[in-house]
Short mmCIF file of C-alpha atoms and ligand atoms in Angstrom, two decimals:
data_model
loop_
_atom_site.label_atom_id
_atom_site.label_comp_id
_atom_site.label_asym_id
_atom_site.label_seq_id
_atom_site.Cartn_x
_atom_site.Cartn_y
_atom_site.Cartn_z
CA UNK A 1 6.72 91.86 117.69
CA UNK A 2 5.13 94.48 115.38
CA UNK A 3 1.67 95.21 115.99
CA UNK A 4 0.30 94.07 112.78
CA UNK A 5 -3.08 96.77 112.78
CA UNK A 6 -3.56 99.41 110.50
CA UNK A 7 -5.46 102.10 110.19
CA UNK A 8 -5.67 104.34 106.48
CA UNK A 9 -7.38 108.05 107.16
CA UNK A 10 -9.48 108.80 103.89
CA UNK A 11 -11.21 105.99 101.89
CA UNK A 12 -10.96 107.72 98.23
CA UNK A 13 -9.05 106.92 95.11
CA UNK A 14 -5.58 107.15 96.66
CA UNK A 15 -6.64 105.02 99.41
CA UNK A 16 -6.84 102.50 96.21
CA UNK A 17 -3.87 102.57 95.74
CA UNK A 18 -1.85 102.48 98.89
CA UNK A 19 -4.43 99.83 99.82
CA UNK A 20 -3.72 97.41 97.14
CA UNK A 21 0.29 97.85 97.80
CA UNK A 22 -0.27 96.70 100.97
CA UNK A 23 -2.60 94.09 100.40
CA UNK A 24 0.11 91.92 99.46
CA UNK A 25 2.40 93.18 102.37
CA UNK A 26 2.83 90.21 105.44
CA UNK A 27 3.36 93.70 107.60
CA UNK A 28 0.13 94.70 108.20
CA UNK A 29 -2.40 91.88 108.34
CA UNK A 30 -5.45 93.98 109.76
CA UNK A 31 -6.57 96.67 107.62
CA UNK A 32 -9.14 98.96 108.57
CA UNK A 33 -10.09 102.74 106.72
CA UNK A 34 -11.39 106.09 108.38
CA UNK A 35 -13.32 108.29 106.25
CA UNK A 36 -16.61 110.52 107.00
CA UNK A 37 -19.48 109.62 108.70
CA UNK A 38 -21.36 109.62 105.02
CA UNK A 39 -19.30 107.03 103.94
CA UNK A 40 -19.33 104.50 107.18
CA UNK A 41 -20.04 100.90 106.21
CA UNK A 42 -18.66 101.04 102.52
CA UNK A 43 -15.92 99.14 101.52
CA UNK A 44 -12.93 99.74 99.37
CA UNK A 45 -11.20 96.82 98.50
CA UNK A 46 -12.98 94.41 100.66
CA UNK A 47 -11.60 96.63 103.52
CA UNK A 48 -14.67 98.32 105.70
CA UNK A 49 -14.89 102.17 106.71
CA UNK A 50 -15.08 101.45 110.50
CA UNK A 51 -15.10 105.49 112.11
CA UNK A 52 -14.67 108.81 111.84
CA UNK A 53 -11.88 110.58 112.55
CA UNK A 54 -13.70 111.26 115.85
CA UNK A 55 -13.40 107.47 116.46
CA UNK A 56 -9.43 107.47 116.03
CA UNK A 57 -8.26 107.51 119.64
CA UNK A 58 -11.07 104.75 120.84
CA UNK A 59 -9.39 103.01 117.85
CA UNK A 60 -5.84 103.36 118.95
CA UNK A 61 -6.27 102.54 122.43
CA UNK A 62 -8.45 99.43 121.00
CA UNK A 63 -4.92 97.92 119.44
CA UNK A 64 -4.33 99.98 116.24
CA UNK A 65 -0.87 100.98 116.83
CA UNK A 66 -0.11 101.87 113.45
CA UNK A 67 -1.92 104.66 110.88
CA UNK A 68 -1.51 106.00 107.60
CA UNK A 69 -2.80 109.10 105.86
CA UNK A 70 -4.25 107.86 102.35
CA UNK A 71 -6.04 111.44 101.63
CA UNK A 72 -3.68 112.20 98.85
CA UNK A 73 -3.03 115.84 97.01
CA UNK A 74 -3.08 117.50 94.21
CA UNK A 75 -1.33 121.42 95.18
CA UNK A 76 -2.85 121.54 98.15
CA UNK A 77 -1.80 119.58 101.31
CA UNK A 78 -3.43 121.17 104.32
CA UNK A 79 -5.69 118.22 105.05
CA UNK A 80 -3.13 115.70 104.75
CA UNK A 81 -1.22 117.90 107.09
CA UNK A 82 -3.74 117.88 109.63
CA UNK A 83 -4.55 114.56 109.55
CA UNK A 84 -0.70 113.70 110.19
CA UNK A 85 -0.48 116.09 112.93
CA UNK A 86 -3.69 114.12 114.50
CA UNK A 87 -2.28 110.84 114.18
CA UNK A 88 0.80 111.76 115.45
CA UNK A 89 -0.32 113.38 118.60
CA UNK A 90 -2.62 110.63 119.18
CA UNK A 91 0.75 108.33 119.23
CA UNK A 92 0.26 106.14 116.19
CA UNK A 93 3.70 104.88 114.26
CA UNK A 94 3.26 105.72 111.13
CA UNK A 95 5.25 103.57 108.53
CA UNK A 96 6.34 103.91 105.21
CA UNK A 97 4.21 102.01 102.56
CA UNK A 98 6.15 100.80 99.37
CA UNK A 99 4.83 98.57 96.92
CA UNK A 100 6.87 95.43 96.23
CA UNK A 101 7.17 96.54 92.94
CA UNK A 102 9.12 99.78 93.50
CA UNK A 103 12.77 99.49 92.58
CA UNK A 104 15.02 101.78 95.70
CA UNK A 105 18.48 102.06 96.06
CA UNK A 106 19.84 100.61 99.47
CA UNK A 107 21.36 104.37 99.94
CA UNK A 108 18.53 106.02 100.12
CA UNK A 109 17.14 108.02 103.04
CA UNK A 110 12.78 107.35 103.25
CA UNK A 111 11.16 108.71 106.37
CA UNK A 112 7.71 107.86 107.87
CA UNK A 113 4.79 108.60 106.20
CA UNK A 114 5.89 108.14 102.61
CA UNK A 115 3.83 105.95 100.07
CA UNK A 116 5.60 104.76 97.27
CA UNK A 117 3.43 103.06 94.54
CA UNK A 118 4.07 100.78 91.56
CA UNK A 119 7.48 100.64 89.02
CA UNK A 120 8.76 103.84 90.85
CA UNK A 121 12.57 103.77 90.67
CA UNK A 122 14.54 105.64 93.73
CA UNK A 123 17.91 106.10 93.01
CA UNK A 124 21.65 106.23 95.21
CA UNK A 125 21.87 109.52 97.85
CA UNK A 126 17.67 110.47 97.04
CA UNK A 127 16.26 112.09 100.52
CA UNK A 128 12.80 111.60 100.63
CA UNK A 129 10.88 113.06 103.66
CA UNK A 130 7.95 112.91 106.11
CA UNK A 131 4.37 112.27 104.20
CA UNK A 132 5.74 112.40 100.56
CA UNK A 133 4.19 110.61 97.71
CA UNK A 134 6.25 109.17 94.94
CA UNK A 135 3.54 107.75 93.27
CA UNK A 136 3.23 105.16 90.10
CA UNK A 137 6.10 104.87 87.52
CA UNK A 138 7.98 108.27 88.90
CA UNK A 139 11.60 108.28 88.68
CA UNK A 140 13.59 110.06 91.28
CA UNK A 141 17.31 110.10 90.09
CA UNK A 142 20.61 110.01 92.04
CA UNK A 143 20.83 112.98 95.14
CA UNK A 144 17.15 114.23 94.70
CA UNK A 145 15.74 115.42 97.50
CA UNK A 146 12.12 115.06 97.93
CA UNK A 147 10.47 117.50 100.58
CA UNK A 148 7.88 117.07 103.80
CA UNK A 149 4.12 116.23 101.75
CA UNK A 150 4.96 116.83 98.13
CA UNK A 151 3.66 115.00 95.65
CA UNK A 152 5.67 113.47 92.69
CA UNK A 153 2.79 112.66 90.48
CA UNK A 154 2.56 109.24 88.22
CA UNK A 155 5.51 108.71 85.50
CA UNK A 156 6.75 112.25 86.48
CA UNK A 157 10.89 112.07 86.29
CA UNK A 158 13.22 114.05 88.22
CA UNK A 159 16.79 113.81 86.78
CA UNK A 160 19.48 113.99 89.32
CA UNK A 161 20.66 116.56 91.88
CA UNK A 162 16.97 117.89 91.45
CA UNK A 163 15.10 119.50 94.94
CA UNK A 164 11.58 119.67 95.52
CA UNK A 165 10.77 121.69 98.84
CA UNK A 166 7.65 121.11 100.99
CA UNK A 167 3.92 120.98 99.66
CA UNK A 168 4.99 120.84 95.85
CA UNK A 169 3.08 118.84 93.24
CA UNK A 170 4.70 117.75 90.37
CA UNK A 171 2.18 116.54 87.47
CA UNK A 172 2.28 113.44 85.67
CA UNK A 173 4.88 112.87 83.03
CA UNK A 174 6.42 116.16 84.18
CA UNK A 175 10.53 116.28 83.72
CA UNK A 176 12.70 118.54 86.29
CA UNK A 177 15.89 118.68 84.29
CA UNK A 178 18.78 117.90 86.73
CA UNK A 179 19.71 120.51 89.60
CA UNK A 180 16.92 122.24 89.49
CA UNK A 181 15.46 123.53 92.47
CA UNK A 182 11.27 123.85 92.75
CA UNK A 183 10.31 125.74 96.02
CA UNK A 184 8.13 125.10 98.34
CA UNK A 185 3.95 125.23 97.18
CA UNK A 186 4.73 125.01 94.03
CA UNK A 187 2.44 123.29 91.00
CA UNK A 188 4.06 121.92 88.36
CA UNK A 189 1.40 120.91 85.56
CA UNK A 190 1.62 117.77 83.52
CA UNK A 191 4.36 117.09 80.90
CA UNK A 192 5.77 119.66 81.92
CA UNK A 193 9.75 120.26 80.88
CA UNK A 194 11.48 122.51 83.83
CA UNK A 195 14.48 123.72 82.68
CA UNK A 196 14.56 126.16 85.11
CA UNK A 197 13.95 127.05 89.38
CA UNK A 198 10.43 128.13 89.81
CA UNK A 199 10.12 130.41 93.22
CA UNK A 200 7.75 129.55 95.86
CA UNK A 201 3.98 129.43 95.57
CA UNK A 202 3.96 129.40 91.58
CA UNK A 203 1.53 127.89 89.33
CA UNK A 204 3.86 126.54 85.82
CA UNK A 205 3.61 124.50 82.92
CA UNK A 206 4.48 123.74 79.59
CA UNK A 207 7.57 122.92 77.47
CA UNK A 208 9.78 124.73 78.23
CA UNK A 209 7.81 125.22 81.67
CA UNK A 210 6.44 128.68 82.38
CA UNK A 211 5.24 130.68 85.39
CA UNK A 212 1.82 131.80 85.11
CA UNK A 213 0.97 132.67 88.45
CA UNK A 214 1.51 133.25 91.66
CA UNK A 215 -0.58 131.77 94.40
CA UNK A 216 0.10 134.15 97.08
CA UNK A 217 0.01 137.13 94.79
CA UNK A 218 -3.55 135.68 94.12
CA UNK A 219 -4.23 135.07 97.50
CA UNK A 220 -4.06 138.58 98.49
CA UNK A 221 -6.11 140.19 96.07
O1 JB3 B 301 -3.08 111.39 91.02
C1 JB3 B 301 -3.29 110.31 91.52
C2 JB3 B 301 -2.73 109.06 90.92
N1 JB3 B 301 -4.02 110.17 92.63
C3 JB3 B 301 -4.71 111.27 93.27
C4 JB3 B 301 -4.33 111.36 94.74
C5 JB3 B 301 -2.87 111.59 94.96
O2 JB3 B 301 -5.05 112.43 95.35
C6 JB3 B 301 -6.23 111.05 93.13
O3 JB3 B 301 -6.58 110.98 91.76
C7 JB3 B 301 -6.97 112.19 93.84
O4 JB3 B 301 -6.79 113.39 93.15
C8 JB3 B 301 -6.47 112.32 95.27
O5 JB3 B 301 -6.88 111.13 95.94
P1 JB3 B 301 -7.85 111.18 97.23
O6 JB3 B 301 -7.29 112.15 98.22
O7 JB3 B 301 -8.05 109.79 97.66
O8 JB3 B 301 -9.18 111.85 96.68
P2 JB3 B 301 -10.67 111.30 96.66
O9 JB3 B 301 -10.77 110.12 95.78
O10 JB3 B 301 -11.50 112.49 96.38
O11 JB3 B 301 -10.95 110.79 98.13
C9 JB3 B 301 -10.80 111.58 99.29
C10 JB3 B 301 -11.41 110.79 100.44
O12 JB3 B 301 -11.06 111.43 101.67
C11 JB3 B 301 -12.95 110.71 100.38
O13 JB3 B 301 -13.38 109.41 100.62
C12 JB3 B 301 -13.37 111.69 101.48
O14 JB3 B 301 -14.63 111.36 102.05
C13 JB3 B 301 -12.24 111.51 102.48
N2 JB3 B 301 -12.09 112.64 103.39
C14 JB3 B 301 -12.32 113.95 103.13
N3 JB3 B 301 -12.08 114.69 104.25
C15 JB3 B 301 -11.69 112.52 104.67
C16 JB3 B 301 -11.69 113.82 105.22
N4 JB3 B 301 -11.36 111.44 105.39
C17 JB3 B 301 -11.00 111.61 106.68
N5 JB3 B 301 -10.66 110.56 107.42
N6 JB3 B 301 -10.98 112.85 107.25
C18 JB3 B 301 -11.31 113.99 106.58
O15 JB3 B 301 -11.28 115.09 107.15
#
């Protein structure tokens, strides 16, 4: 039987979220949340802060089998990243969360890790892969393919054929017009209208979306 223990790694807003999706869930019956040692004690939906990250192994080999990362992102993924990577090589499984409301095609492809919140829509042939978010209300049309940690932002629509490589953010309400490609750390800002690819590493918004920098170039000044 499926060990019915949870464990969500960061106790903020997104942690909200995911946590109310899986309130409702008859998965997971046992629902604890790891956050910093400031923040031990509090409560986020009448669910307790019970450790440190420092505490996750005791944890696991207590009988949490299962953990999920609920630090979310916004253009930068690193600590979600490590926090994976931490789980994983601890051995947790890490499911897939999906609120009941979601609406997903049967031929779909979701991997571990992946939250996906409230009214999102998933369409046929969409690949959606390790730690993505698809949060509230986005729409992910027919053969999208959704890269490792990026972030499809609330009410954000990607028409079909669209692909979003690794790390990406896509703001709210943004729309990717179909077969466009966005490359990996990219931010695409809110209401955006992408008509066309934006190379890796860009900052861009608007309508019709612009480049406006460059977050390597940046970097290296
Ligand atoms: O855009 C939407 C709808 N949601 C955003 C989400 C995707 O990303 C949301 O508005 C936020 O911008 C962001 O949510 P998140 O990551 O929950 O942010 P925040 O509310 O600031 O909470 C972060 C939590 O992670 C805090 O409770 C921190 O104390 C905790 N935290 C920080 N570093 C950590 C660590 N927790 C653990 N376990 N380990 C850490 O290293």
């Amino acid at each position: 039987m499926m060990n019915k223990r949870i464990l969500l790694i960061g106790g903020g807003g997104h942690c909200k979220s995911v946590l109310d999706s899986l309130i409702t869930s008859p998965n997971f019956t046992d629902i604890a949340i790891i956050d910093t040692k400031e923040n031990l004690g509090k409560e986020i939906l009448n669910r307790k802060i019970i450790g440190t990250d420092d505490d996750l192994e005791k944890l696991f080999n207590e009988g949490y089998q299962n953990a999920f990362i609920t630090v979310g992102s916004i253009g930068d993924t690193q600590l979600r990243r490590k926090l994976f990577d931490m789980v994983k090589r601890i051995g947790f499984n890490i499911p897939s969360i999906i609120d009941s409301s979601a609406i997903i095609s049967e031929n779909v492809k979701i991997d571990r890790g992946i939250f996906i919140g409230k009214n999102a829509v998933i369409n046929a042939g969409a690949e959606i892969s390790e730690g993505a978010i698809i949060n509230t209300g986005a729409i992910i049309e027919h053969d999208c393919r959704v890269d490792k940690f990026a972030h499809i932002a609330p009410g954000a629509v990607l028409s079909g054929d669209v692909v979003i490589e690794e790390n990406v953010h896509i703001g709210a309400r943004a729309v990717i017009k179909q077969q466009i490609r966005i490359r990996s750390n990219s931010i695409i800002g809110m209401g955006s209208v992408v008509l066309n690819d934006i190379p890796p590493n860009s900052i861009a918004y608007g309508n019709p979306c612009a480049i406006y920098s460059n977050k390597a170039k940046r970097e290296e000044k």
